[in-house]
Amino acid sequence: MRSTQPQTIYLSEYRVPEYLIDDVDLRFSLFEDGARVHSTLTVRRNPEAKGTAGPLTLDGDSLTLEAVALDGQTLAGDAYEDTGDQLIIPRVPERFSLEVVTWIEPQNNTRLEGLYKSSGMFCTQCEAEGFRCITFYPDRPDVMARFRTRIEADKSRYPVLLSNGNDVERGDLADGRHFVTWEDPFPKPCYLFALVAGDLVEKRDGFRTQSGRDIDLRMYVEPRNADKCDHALDSLKRAMRWDEEVYGREYDLDIFMIVAVDDFNMGAMENKGLNIFNSSCVLASQDTATDATFQRIEAIVAHEYFHNWSGNRVTCRDWFQLSLKEGFTVFRDSEFSADMGSPTVKRIEDVTLLRTAQFAEDAGPMAHPVRPASYMEISNFYTLTIYEKGAEVVRMIRNLLGAEGFRKGSDLYFERHDGQAVTTDDFVRAMEDATGRDLGQFRLWYEQAGTPVLAVTDEYDEARGVYRLSIEQRIPDTPGQSHKKPQHIPFALGLLGEGGEPLPLRLDPEEAHAPTERVLELTEARHTFEFHGVSARPVPSLLRHFSAPVRVQYAWSREQLLFLVRHDPDGFNRWDAGQRLAVDVIQSLVVAGPDAPVEPALVTAFRELLTSTTLDQALVSKMLQLPSEAYLIELAEAADVTAIHKAREQVLRQLATELRDELLAVYQRNRQSGDYAVTPEAVARRSLANTALAWLLTINDDEGRALAEAQFRQADNMTDRMGALRALVHSDQAEARTAALDAFYQRYQDDPQVVEMWFAVQASSHANGLDAIQALMQHPAFDWKNPNKVRSVIGVFAGQNLARFHEADGSGYRFLAEQVMRLDDSNPQIAARLVTPLTRWRKFAPGHSSGMRSALERIRDKSGLSRDVYEVVHKSLAD
Ligand code: TRP
Ligand code: ZN
């Protein structure tokens, strides 16, 4: 427990480490009542450190110190100081070895940082600052050392003992114990250290690299999951091949291991040679995982693998540079997924997440730059801004330099900085040096928070045949930042003629072969562009492919949007026009009330989508999804959640009523027989059929319900079974809903990942209010210690079941505050993430915002608040 106020850490106060570690020798003795950690560090003073030599200071957290020895001499109690979070040794030589013995209690570790137990196995999570929960160490990424790790444990309980690198020695010991020693030849920061000990089955596979080296691929899971490894291993091999082909990056160790653990704070972790995954992000079978899960696994396996170069070989100097590895790696995994499936669909999914959640973050009290200037608790900065906006920033660099220039830049970056801990600025400099391009102004993307707004206006001069486009950029104030400078924004656009044909974009009247798409580079607060030889007023297709993470404001008419839905050759913008049309229609119902008529143009657009057989069906399946409530709230001024929910439901029901026959036809046409495969075509067909089913159930269609029940019973894959279950659970059909939920639980109760989906589908349903949520928390399968269960019930309720969470009496807010306070004692990282919905209190209509605010105040007043929750709550309440 903390007694003083948490400190803020500033990038400007960065200093090189005073001492460096060359080698770390760790010896773990694992027992049921704790673990002893023997650490021997080879230390030397950093030649780059300025001034006279200061004390050696090592970080520690929740450690019991048993002994300290310097160059073999045990230190007396007055030769060092153990402050609780630091071990300080005032006088040390230039070079020395330091032995530290600590005792820790993994079995009582509920924070899931450092060494802990998950379903009977030992595992670690050291990023960002978990290594200090294992032993005293300079826990910062710019201290890189070679690790040798000996693990000793009971052989029958823990036959598998893993750590980073290669296993170099193993043997049996007295009392039924055994040991394995691992050696990792690559120097690494301690956040990449990992250890696993358990009774696991091993699935083996192999990969031959481009230079002909054979890599051992090994996946370790609990015996009951032995049949759920194939997809992850296949994904891994595809990722390894892709990184060779697209980035020229080959794997470096002889072994690559993946472990699945049930209790994990995040998705997965890229520990050197030993990636550890949340079970829900790695285990899959046709019967237990949906298409979305299969795709998520492929992306996350690739993400962690890609970190081996973007993160591990080249790592971060300090945690302010987090996006150096995360933004770049998300960009890499996103391009990989695009190449493995449908690029347009992948882009739509990424942009949906960005616009719904990252834009909201960027407009809220926790807004921060891609390279933050300060933080209190680094765990709070694993954000959508660092990951998703960071990836967009890298994407813009790629688009500005072109694929070839970007590859030169990444080659130079990896070559120049291999084995180093560097900054986002080093990344940008490598891109500049490899191509000669000046990214000076572009660097503002790393420094300025907030989502730029582009106000676009246009004029058509019929007499001169000139179309004039003016673009003004404005970057909103964010906490601690105002009066921002204009940023360098790549703005892709096209113009469509009367018949929908792409027009040549002549910036120069004489230009003979003008392209039909251009990327305008905005660098000033305001630009005007003139396009010549335009014979009729065109319809602009703006910010194609979402060429920059900005908001575009332009006064589209509904006719223009419908025109773009029909004609835009850019699939992304075609989808976007449909979204804008739907947003506009829903927003007008928010104002006019849900009984007002629904715009016929929207019905027309959807009818055309449902009946078209020539359009890319994967794109159609995305175009049929109405904008989410969360996105509509993000777009609103003072969001009235109930009105938004009602308006959206009304549009959905109206569309379903008018298009009933088309929906039935789409359902029948896309029902599949034959083998299950996760190809873009098959995924699109399942998605179309399941969307049609869900829509039919919103109007209580008898035929629709019968189809859903039949599909639920007969499905041979989880996508279809879950599609039917979701449609039933989100309908008014109480009896059918209960019957399906019971049957589903009976069938899958022994599979934690499926039970999590079962929780989530209920927690997200408007049919379930707070009482139902509390009942789910009483269910025997609910477990406070398991982050996935907490997320799938409480997190989903507050993040997806918006109308019920925002119930007018404020009960949802009080409920969330209580759960946050309860969790804060056991798992502060998860507690801090759970607060997120409340932090947006300023976005909502007064009736909502005051209740949200008092919920935050209740949390603030709890004594002994963790630093994690303290930071989020205090920043949210600050004016
Ligand atoms: N580096 C991990 C990734 O690939 C993130 C991560 C995993 C993490 N576990 C964590 C971050 C625990 C903080 C705490 O994105
Ligand atoms: Zn990552």
PDB file of C-alpha atoms in Angstrom, residues 474-599:
ATOM      1  CA  ARG A 474      -7.236  22.394 -36.717  1.00  0.00           C
ATOM      2  CA  ILE A 475      -5.876  20.311 -33.874  1.00  0.00           C
ATOM      3  CA  PRO A 476      -7.993  20.437 -30.724  1.00  0.00           C
ATOM      4  CA  ASP A 477      -6.515  21.225 -27.322  1.00  0.00           C
ATOM      5  CA  THR A 478      -5.697  18.231 -25.149  1.00  0.00           C
ATOM      6  CA  PRO A 479      -4.634  18.084 -21.481  1.00  0.00           C
ATOM      7  CA  GLY A 480      -1.447  20.125 -21.172  1.00  0.00           C
ATOM      8  CA  GLN A 481      -1.295  21.039 -24.881  1.00  0.00           C
ATOM      9  CA  SER A 482      -2.870  23.959 -26.690  1.00  0.00           C
ATOM     10  CA  HIS A 483      -2.077  26.182 -29.712  1.00  0.00           C
ATOM     11  CA  LYS A 484      -0.747  23.339 -31.805  1.00  0.00           C
ATOM     12  CA  LYS A 485       1.241  23.634 -34.974  1.00  0.00           C
ATOM     13  CA  PRO A 486      -0.134  22.402 -38.308  1.00  0.00           C
ATOM     14  CA  GLN A 487       0.875  18.820 -39.052  1.00  0.00           C
ATOM     15  CA  HIS A 488       2.068  17.171 -42.230  1.00  0.00           C
ATOM     16  CA  ILE A 489      -1.020  15.279 -43.433  1.00  0.00           C
ATOM     17  CA  PRO A 490      -1.152  13.047 -46.509  1.00  0.00           C
ATOM     18  CA  PHE A 491      -4.633  13.454 -47.965  1.00  0.00           C
ATOM     19  CA  ALA A 492      -5.615  10.988 -50.707  1.00  0.00           C
ATOM     20  CA  LEU A 493      -8.552  11.883 -52.908  1.00  0.00           C
ATOM     21  CA  GLY A 494     -10.379  11.281 -56.152  1.00  0.00           C
ATOM     22  CA  LEU A 495     -13.187  13.045 -58.010  1.00  0.00           C
ATOM     23  CA  LEU A 496     -16.112  11.273 -59.618  1.00  0.00           C
ATOM     24  CA  GLY A 497     -17.920  12.553 -62.707  1.00  0.00           C
ATOM     25  CA  GLU A 498     -21.649  12.568 -63.340  1.00  0.00           C
ATOM     26  CA  GLY A 499     -21.769   8.949 -64.382  1.00  0.00           C
ATOM     27  CA  GLY A 500     -19.568   7.827 -61.510  1.00  0.00           C
ATOM     28  CA  GLU A 501     -16.405   7.722 -63.640  1.00  0.00           C
ATOM     29  CA  PRO A 502     -13.078   8.683 -62.029  1.00  0.00           C
ATOM     30  CA  LEU A 503     -11.892  12.056 -63.307  1.00  0.00           C
ATOM     31  CA  PRO A 504      -8.282  12.965 -64.111  1.00  0.00           C
ATOM     32  CA  LEU A 505      -6.956  15.244 -61.362  1.00  0.00           C
ATOM     33  CA  ARG A 506      -5.287  18.102 -63.243  1.00  0.00           C
ATOM     34  CA  LEU A 507      -3.586  20.451 -60.826  1.00  0.00           C
ATOM     35  CA  ASP A 508      -1.928  21.986 -63.863  1.00  0.00           C
ATOM     36  CA  PRO A 509      -4.251  22.857 -66.784  1.00  0.00           C
ATOM     37  CA  GLU A 510      -1.651  21.560 -69.270  1.00  0.00           C
ATOM     38  CA  GLU A 511      -1.171  18.198 -67.608  1.00  0.00           C
ATOM     39  CA  ALA A 512      -1.801  15.532 -70.224  1.00  0.00           C
ATOM     40  CA  HIS A 513      -1.867  12.277 -68.267  1.00  0.00           C
ATOM     41  CA  ALA A 514      -3.212  13.248 -64.890  1.00  0.00           C
ATOM     42  CA  PRO A 515      -3.859  10.443 -62.386  1.00  0.00           C
ATOM     43  CA  THR A 516      -7.367   9.793 -61.072  1.00  0.00           C
ATOM     44  CA  GLU A 517      -6.128   9.612 -57.493  1.00  0.00           C
ATOM     45  CA  ARG A 518      -3.679  11.933 -55.790  1.00  0.00           C
ATOM     46  CA  VAL A 519      -2.155  12.295 -52.361  1.00  0.00           C
ATOM     47  CA  LEU A 520      -2.157  15.967 -51.416  1.00  0.00           C
ATOM     48  CA  GLU A 521       0.363  16.865 -48.753  1.00  0.00           C
ATOM     49  CA  LEU A 522      -1.088  19.310 -46.245  1.00  0.00           C
ATOM     50  CA  THR A 523       1.495  21.247 -44.278  1.00  0.00           C
ATOM     51  CA  GLU A 524      -0.178  24.632 -43.690  1.00  0.00           C
ATOM     52  CA  ALA A 525      -3.207  25.530 -41.628  1.00  0.00           C
ATOM     53  CA  ARG A 526      -5.072  26.137 -44.872  1.00  0.00           C
ATOM     54  CA  HIS A 527      -4.644  25.015 -48.478  1.00  0.00           C
ATOM     55  CA  THR A 528      -6.631  25.549 -51.647  1.00  0.00           C
ATOM     56  CA  PHE A 529      -6.255  23.216 -54.613  1.00  0.00           C
ATOM     57  CA  GLU A 530      -7.654  23.830 -58.093  1.00  0.00           C
ATOM     58  CA  PHE A 531      -8.491  21.005 -60.433  1.00  0.00           C
ATOM     59  CA  HIS A 532      -8.763  21.927 -64.096  1.00  0.00           C
ATOM     60  CA  GLY A 533     -10.719  20.630 -67.031  1.00  0.00           C
ATOM     61  CA  VAL A 534     -13.673  19.527 -64.932  1.00  0.00           C
ATOM     62  CA  SER A 535     -16.784  19.704 -67.099  1.00  0.00           C
ATOM     63  CA  ALA A 536     -19.476  19.237 -64.440  1.00  0.00           C
ATOM     64  CA  ARG A 537     -19.620  19.512 -60.650  1.00  0.00           C
ATOM     65  CA  PRO A 538     -17.858  16.354 -59.407  1.00  0.00           C
ATOM     66  CA  VAL A 539     -18.482  14.356 -56.245  1.00  0.00           C
ATOM     67  CA  PRO A 540     -15.313  14.293 -54.121  1.00  0.00           C
ATOM     68  CA  SER A 541     -14.057  11.066 -52.621  1.00  0.00           C
ATOM     69  CA  LEU A 542     -12.033  12.372 -49.667  1.00  0.00           C
ATOM     70  CA  LEU A 543      -9.322  10.814 -47.522  1.00  0.00           C
ATOM     71  CA  ARG A 544      -9.272   7.598 -49.535  1.00  0.00           C
ATOM     72  CA  HIS A 545      -8.027   4.477 -47.719  1.00  0.00           C
ATOM     73  CA  PHE A 546      -8.183   6.692 -44.642  1.00  0.00           C
ATOM     74  CA  SER A 547      -4.799   8.116 -45.622  1.00  0.00           C
ATOM     75  CA  ALA A 548      -4.371   9.919 -42.260  1.00  0.00           C
ATOM     76  CA  PRO A 549      -5.923   9.486 -38.787  1.00  0.00           C
ATOM     77  CA  VAL A 550      -8.050  12.631 -38.928  1.00  0.00           C
ATOM     78  CA  ARG A 551     -11.692  13.676 -38.854  1.00  0.00           C
ATOM     79  CA  VAL A 552     -13.002  15.010 -42.154  1.00  0.00           C
ATOM     80  CA  GLN A 553     -15.830  17.532 -42.117  1.00  0.00           C
ATOM     81  CA  TYR A 554     -17.575  18.136 -45.406  1.00  0.00           C
ATOM     82  CA  ALA A 555     -21.215  18.969 -46.077  1.00  0.00           C
ATOM     83  CA  TRP A 556     -22.129  15.797 -47.964  1.00  0.00           C
ATOM     84  CA  SER A 557     -25.704  15.589 -49.166  1.00  0.00           C
ATOM     85  CA  ARG A 558     -27.449  12.228 -48.813  1.00  0.00           C
ATOM     86  CA  GLU A 559     -27.550  12.028 -52.621  1.00  0.00           C
ATOM     87  CA  GLN A 560     -23.770  12.420 -52.788  1.00  0.00           C
ATOM     88  CA  LEU A 561     -23.291   9.711 -50.191  1.00  0.00           C
ATOM     89  CA  LEU A 562     -25.606   7.324 -52.009  1.00  0.00           C
ATOM     90  CA  PHE A 563     -23.704   8.136 -55.199  1.00  0.00           C
ATOM     91  CA  LEU A 564     -20.395   7.240 -53.539  1.00  0.00           C
ATOM     92  CA  VAL A 565     -21.866   4.020 -52.111  1.00  0.00           C
ATOM     93  CA  ARG A 566     -22.700   3.054 -55.686  1.00  0.00           C
ATOM     94  CA  HIS A 567     -19.665   4.319 -57.560  1.00  0.00           C
ATOM     95  CA  ASP A 568     -16.548   4.968 -55.514  1.00  0.00           C
ATOM     96  CA  PRO A 569     -13.768   2.765 -56.901  1.00  0.00           C
ATOM     97  CA  ASP A 570     -12.039   2.950 -53.510  1.00  0.00           C
ATOM     98  CA  GLY A 571     -13.679   0.141 -51.504  1.00  0.00           C
ATOM     99  CA  PHE A 572     -12.817   1.784 -48.230  1.00  0.00           C
ATOM    100  CA  ASN A 573     -14.541   5.049 -49.165  1.00  0.00           C
ATOM    101  CA  ARG A 574     -17.516   3.193 -50.549  1.00  0.00           C
ATOM    102  CA  TRP A 575     -17.961   1.635 -47.121  1.00  0.00           C
ATOM    103  CA  ASP A 576     -17.300   4.971 -45.450  1.00  0.00           C
ATOM    104  CA  ALA A 577     -19.962   6.727 -47.524  1.00  0.00           C
ATOM    105  CA  GLY A 578     -22.465   4.082 -46.400  1.00  0.00           C
ATOM    106  CA  GLN A 579     -21.438   4.645 -42.776  1.00  0.00           C
ATOM    107  CA  ARG A 580     -21.800   8.404 -43.102  1.00  0.00           C
ATOM    108  CA  LEU A 581     -25.219   8.013 -44.662  1.00  0.00           C
ATOM    109  CA  ALA A 582     -26.328   5.697 -41.851  1.00  0.00           C
ATOM    110  CA  VAL A 583     -24.878   8.008 -39.189  1.00  0.00           C
ATOM    111  CA  ASP A 584     -26.720  10.955 -40.718  1.00  0.00           C
ATOM    112  CA  VAL A 585     -30.012   9.057 -40.800  1.00  0.00           C
ATOM    113  CA  ILE A 586     -29.664   7.787 -37.225  1.00  0.00           C
ATOM    114  CA  GLN A 587     -28.655  11.229 -35.959  1.00  0.00           C
ATOM    115  CA  SER A 588     -31.720  12.806 -37.502  1.00  0.00           C
ATOM    116  CA  LEU A 589     -33.867  10.247 -35.667  1.00  0.00           C
ATOM    117  CA  VAL A 590     -32.086  11.110 -32.434  1.00  0.00           C
ATOM    118  CA  VAL A 591     -33.350  14.664 -32.946  1.00  0.00           C
ATOM    119  CA  ALA A 592     -36.754  13.929 -34.489  1.00  0.00           C
ATOM    120  CA  GLY A 593     -37.587  10.965 -32.258  1.00  0.00           C
ATOM    121  CA  PRO A 594     -37.578   7.281 -33.123  1.00  0.00           C
ATOM    122  CA  ASP A 595     -41.039   7.375 -34.698  1.00  0.00           C
ATOM    123  CA  ALA A 596     -39.971   9.665 -37.531  1.00  0.00           C
ATOM    124  CA  PRO A 597     -39.699   7.970 -40.945  1.00  0.00           C
ATOM    125  CA  VAL A 598     -36.384   6.485 -42.045  1.00  0.00           C
ATOM    126  CA  GLU A 599     -34.687   8.024 -45.106  1.00  0.00           C
TER     127      GLU A 599
END
